[in-house]
N, CA, C and O atoms as a DFTB+ gen file, in Angstrom:
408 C
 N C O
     1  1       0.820      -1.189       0.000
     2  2       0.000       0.000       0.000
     3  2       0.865       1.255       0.000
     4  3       0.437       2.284      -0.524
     5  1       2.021       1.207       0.548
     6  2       2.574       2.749       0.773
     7  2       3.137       2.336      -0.476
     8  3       2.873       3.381      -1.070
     9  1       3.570       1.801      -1.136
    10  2       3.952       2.214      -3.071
    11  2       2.973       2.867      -3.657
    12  3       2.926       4.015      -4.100
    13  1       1.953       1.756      -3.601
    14  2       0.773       2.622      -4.428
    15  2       0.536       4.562      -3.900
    16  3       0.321       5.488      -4.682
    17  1       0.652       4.638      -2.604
    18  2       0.270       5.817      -2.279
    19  2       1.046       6.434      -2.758
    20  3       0.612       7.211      -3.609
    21  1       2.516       6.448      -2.514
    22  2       3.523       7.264      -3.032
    23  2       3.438       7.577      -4.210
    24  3       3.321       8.757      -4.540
    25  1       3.481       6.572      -5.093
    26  2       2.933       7.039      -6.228
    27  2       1.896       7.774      -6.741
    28  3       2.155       8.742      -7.456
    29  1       0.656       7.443      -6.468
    30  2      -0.316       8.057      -6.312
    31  2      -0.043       9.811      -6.054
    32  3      -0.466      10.627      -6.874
    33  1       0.754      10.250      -4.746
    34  2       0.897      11.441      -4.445
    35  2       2.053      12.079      -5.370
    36  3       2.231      13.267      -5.640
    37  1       2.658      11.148      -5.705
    38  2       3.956      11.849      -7.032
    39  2       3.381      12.298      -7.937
    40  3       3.494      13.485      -8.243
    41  1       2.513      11.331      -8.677
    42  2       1.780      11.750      -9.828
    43  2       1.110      12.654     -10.068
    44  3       0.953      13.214     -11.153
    45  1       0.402      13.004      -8.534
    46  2      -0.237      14.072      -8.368
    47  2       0.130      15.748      -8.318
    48  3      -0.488      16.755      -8.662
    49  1       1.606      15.472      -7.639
    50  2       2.404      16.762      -7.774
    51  2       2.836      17.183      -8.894
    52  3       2.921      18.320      -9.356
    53  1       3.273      15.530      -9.556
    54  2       3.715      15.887     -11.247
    55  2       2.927      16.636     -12.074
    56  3       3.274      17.251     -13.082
    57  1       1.820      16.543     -11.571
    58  2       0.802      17.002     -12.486
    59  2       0.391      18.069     -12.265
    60  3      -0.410      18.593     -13.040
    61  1       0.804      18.659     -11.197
    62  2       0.380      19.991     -10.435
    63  2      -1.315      20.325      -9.868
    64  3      -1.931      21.390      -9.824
    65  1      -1.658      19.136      -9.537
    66  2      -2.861      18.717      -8.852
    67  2      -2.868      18.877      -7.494
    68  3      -3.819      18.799      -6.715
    69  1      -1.432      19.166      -7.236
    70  2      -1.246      19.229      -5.235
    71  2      -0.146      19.593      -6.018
    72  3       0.433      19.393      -7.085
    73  1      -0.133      20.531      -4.461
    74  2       0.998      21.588      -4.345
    75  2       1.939      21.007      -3.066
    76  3       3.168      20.954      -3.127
    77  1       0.983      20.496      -1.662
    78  2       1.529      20.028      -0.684
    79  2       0.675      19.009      -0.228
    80  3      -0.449      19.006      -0.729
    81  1       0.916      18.227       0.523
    82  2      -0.178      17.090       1.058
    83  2       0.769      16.248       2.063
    84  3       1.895      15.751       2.060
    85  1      -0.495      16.394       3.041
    86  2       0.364      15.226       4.521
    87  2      -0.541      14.334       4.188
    88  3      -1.690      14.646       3.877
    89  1      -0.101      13.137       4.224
    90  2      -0.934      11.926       4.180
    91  2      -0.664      10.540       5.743
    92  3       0.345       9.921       6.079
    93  1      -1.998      10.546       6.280
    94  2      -1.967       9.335       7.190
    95  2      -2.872       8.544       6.809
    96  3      -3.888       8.848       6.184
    97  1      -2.471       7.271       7.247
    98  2      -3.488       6.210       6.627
    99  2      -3.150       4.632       8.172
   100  3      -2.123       3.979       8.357
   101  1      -4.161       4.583       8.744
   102  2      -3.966       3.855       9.255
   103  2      -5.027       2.599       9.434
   104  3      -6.130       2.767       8.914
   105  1      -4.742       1.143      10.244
   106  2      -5.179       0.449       9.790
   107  2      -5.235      -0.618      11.394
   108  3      -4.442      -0.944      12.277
   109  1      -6.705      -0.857      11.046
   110  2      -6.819      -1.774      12.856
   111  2      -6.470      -0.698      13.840
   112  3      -6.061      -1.200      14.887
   113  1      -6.493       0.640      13.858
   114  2      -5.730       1.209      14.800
   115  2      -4.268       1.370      15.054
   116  3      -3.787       1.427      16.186
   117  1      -3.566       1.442      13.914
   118  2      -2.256       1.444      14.061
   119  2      -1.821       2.269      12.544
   120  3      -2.264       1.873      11.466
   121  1      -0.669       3.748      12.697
   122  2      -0.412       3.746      11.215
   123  2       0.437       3.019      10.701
   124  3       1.381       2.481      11.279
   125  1       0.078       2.939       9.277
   126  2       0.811       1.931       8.520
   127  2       1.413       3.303       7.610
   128  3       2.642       3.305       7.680
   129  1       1.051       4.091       7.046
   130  2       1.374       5.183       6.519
   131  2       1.542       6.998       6.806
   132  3       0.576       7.730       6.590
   133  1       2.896       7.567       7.312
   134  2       2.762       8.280       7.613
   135  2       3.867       9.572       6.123
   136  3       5.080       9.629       5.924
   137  1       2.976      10.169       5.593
   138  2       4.556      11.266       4.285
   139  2       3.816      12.330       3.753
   140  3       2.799      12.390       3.062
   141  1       4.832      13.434       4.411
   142  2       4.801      14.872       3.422
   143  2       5.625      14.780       2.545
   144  3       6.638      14.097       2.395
   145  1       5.022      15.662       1.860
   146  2       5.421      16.163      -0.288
   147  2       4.935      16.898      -0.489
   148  3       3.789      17.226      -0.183
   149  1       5.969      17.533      -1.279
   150  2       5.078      19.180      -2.115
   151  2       6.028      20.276      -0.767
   152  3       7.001      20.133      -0.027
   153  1       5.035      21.313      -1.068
   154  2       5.252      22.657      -0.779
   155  2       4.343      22.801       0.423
   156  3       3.157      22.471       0.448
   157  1       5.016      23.316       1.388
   158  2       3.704      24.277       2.445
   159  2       3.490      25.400       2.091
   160  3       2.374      25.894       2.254
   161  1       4.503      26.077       1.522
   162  2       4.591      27.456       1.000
   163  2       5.762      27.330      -0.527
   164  3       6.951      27.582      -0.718
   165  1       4.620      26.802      -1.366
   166  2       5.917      27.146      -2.911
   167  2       6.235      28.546      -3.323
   168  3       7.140      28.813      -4.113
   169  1       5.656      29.203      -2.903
   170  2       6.587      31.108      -3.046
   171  2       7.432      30.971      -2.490
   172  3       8.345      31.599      -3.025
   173  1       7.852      30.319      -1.355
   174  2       9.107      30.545      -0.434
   175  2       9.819      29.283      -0.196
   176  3      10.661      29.002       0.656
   177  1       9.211      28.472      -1.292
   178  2       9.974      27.306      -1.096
   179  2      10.342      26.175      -0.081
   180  3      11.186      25.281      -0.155
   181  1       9.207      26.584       1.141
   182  2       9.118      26.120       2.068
   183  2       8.406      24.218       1.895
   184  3       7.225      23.872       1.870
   185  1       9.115      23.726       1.843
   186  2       8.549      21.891       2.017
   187  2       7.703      21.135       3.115
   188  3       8.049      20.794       4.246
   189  1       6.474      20.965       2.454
   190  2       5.589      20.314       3.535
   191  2       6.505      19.422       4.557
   192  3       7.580      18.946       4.193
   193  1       5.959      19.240       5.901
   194  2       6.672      18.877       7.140
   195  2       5.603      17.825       7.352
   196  3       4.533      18.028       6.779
   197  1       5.739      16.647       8.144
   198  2       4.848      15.805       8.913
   199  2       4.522      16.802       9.815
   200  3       5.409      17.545      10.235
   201  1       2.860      16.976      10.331
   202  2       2.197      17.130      11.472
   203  2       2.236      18.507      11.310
   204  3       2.219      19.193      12.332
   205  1       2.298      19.201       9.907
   206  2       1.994      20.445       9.586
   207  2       0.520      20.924      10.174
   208  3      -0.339      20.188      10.659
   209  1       0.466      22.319      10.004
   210  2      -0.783      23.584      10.524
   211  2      -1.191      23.617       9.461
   212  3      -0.503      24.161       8.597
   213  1      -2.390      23.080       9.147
   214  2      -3.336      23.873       8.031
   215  2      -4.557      24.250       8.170
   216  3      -5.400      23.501       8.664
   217  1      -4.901      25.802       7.638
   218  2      -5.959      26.662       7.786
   219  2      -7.315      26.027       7.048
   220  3      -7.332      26.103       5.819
   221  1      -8.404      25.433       7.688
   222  2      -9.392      24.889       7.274
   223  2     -10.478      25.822       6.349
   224  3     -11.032      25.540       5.287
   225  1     -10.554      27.063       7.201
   226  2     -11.619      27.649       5.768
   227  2     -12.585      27.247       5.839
   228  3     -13.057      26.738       6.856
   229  1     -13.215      27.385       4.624
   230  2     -14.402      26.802       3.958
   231  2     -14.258      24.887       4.367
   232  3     -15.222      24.234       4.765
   233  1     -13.042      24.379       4.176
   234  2     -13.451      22.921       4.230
   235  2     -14.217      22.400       5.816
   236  3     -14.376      21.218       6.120
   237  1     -14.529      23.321       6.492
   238  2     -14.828      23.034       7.435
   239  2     -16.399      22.718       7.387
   240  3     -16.928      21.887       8.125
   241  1     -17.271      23.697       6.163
   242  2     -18.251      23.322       6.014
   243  2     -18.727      22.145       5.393
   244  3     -19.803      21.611       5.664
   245  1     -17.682      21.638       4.323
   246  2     -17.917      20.285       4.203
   247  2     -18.104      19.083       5.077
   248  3     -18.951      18.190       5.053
   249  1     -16.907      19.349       5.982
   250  2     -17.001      18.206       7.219
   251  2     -18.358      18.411       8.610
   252  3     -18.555      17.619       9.531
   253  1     -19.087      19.680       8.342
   254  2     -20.755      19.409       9.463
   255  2     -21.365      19.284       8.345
   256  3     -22.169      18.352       8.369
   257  1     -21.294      20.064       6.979
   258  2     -22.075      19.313       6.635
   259  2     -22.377      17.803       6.223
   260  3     -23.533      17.389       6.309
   261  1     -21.249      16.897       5.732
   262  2     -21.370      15.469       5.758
   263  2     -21.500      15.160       6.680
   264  3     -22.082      14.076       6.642
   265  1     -21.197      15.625       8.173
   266  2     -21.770      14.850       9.396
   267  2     -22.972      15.005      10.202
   268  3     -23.215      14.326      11.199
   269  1     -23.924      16.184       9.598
   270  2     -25.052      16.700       9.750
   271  2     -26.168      15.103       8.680
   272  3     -27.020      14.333       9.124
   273  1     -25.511      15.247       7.086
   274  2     -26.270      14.141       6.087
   275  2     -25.691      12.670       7.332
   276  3     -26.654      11.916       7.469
   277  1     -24.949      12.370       7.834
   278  2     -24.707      11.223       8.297
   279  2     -25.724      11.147       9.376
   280  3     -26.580      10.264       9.442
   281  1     -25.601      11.980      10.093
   282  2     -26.706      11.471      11.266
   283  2     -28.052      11.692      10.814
   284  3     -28.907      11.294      11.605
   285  1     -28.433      12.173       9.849
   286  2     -29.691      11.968       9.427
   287  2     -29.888      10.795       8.985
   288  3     -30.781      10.037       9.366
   289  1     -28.816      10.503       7.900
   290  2     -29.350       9.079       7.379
   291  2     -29.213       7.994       8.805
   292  3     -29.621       6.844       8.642
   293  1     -28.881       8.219       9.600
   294  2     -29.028       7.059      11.089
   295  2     -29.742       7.230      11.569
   296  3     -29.879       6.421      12.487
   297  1     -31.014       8.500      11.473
   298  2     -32.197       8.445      12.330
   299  2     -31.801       9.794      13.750
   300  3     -32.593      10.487      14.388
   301  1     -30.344       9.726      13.815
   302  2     -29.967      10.652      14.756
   303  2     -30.102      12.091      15.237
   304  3     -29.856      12.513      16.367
   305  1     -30.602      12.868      14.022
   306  2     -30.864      13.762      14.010
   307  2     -32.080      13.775      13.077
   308  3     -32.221      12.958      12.167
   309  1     -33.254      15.099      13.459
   310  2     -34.008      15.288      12.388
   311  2     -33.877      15.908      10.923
   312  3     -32.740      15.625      10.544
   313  1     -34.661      16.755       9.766
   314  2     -33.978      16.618       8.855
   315  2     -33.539      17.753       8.643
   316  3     -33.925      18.520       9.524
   317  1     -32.982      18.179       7.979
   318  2     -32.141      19.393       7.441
   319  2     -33.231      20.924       7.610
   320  3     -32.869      22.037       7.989
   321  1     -33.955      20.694       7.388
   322  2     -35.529      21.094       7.050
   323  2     -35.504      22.388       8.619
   324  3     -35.657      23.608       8.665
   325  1     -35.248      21.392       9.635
   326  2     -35.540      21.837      10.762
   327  2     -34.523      22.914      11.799
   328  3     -34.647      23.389      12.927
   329  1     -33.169      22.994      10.380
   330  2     -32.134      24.122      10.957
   331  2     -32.629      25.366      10.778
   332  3     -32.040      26.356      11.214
   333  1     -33.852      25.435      10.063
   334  2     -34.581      26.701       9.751
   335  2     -34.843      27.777      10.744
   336  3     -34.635      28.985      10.626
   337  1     -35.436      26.977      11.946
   338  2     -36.332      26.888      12.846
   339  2     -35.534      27.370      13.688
   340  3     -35.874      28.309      14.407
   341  1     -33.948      26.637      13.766
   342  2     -32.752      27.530      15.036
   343  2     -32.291      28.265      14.320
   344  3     -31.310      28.759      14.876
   345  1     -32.448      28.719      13.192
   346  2     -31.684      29.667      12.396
   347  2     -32.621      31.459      13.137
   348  3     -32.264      32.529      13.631
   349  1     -33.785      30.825      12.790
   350  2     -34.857      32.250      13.214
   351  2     -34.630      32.594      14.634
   352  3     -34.424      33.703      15.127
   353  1     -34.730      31.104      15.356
   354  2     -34.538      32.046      17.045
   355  2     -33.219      32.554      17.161
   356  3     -33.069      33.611      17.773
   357  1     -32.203      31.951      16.655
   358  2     -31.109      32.734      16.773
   359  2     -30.871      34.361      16.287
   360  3     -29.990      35.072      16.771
   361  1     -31.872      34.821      15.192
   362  2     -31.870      36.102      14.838
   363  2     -32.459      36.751      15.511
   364  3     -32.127      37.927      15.665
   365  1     -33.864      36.057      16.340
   366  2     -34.546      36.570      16.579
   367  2     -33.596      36.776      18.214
   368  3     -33.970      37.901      18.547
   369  1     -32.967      36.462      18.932
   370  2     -31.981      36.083      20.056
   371  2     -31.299      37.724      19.636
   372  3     -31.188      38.673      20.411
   373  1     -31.075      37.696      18.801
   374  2     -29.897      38.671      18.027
   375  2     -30.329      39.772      18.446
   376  3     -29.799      40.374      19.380
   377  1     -31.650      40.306      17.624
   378  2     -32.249      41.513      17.266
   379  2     -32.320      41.865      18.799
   380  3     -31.693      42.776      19.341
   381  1     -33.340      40.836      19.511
   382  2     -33.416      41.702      20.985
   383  2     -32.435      41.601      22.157
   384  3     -32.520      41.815      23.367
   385  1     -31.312      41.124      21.184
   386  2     -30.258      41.244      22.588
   387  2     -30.011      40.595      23.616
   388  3     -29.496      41.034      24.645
   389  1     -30.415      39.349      23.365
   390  2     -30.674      38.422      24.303
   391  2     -29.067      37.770      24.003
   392  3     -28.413      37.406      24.980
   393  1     -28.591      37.670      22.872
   394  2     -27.531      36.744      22.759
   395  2     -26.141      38.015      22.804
   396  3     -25.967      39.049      22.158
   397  1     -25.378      37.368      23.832
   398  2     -23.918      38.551      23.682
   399  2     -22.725      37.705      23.203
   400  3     -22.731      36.494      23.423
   401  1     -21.472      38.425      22.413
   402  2     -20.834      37.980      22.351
   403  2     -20.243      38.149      23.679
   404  3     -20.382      39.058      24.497
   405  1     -19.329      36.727      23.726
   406  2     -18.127      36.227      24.294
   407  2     -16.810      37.138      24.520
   408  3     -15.797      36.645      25.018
């Protein structure tokens, strides 16, 4: 498996599809695969590090939202439908001042 990956992530840089990438991959609870490649910073030439800092952003909405669709499809939560509903009291929280920032 770590050939295939390596490769996999070469090809990918070759191609200029990734710029930098940490990759873990583990298995039964144990890693079997731990490798940086690429750039953390290619303006400055700086080389991805194991156990690098990276700024999430936007990907953060991907990860509630797939875990928002996951617990729905388990019954765990109700449906999407119903964030409406805390969306309003929260404005409505807003407007009269009920909610302060921190």
């Amino acid at each position: 498996m770590q050939g295939l990956l390596q490769t996999v992530i070469q090809q990918a840089l070759d191609q200029q599809r990734l710029v930098g990438v940490e990759v873990m991959a583990a298995q039964r609870g144990e890693i079997i695969y731990h490798q940086a490649a690429g750039w953390a910073d290619q303006e400055n030439q700086r080389p991805m590090a194991k156990r690098g800092h990276f700024r999430l952003a936007s990907v953060s909405k991907l990860i509630v939202s797939t875990a928002a669709m996951v617990l729905v499809a388990q019954g765990s939560a109700a449906t999407i439908s119903m964030s409406g509903a805390f969306v309003n009291e929260l404005r409505d929280a807003v407007y009269q001042g009920l909610w302060e920032e921190q």
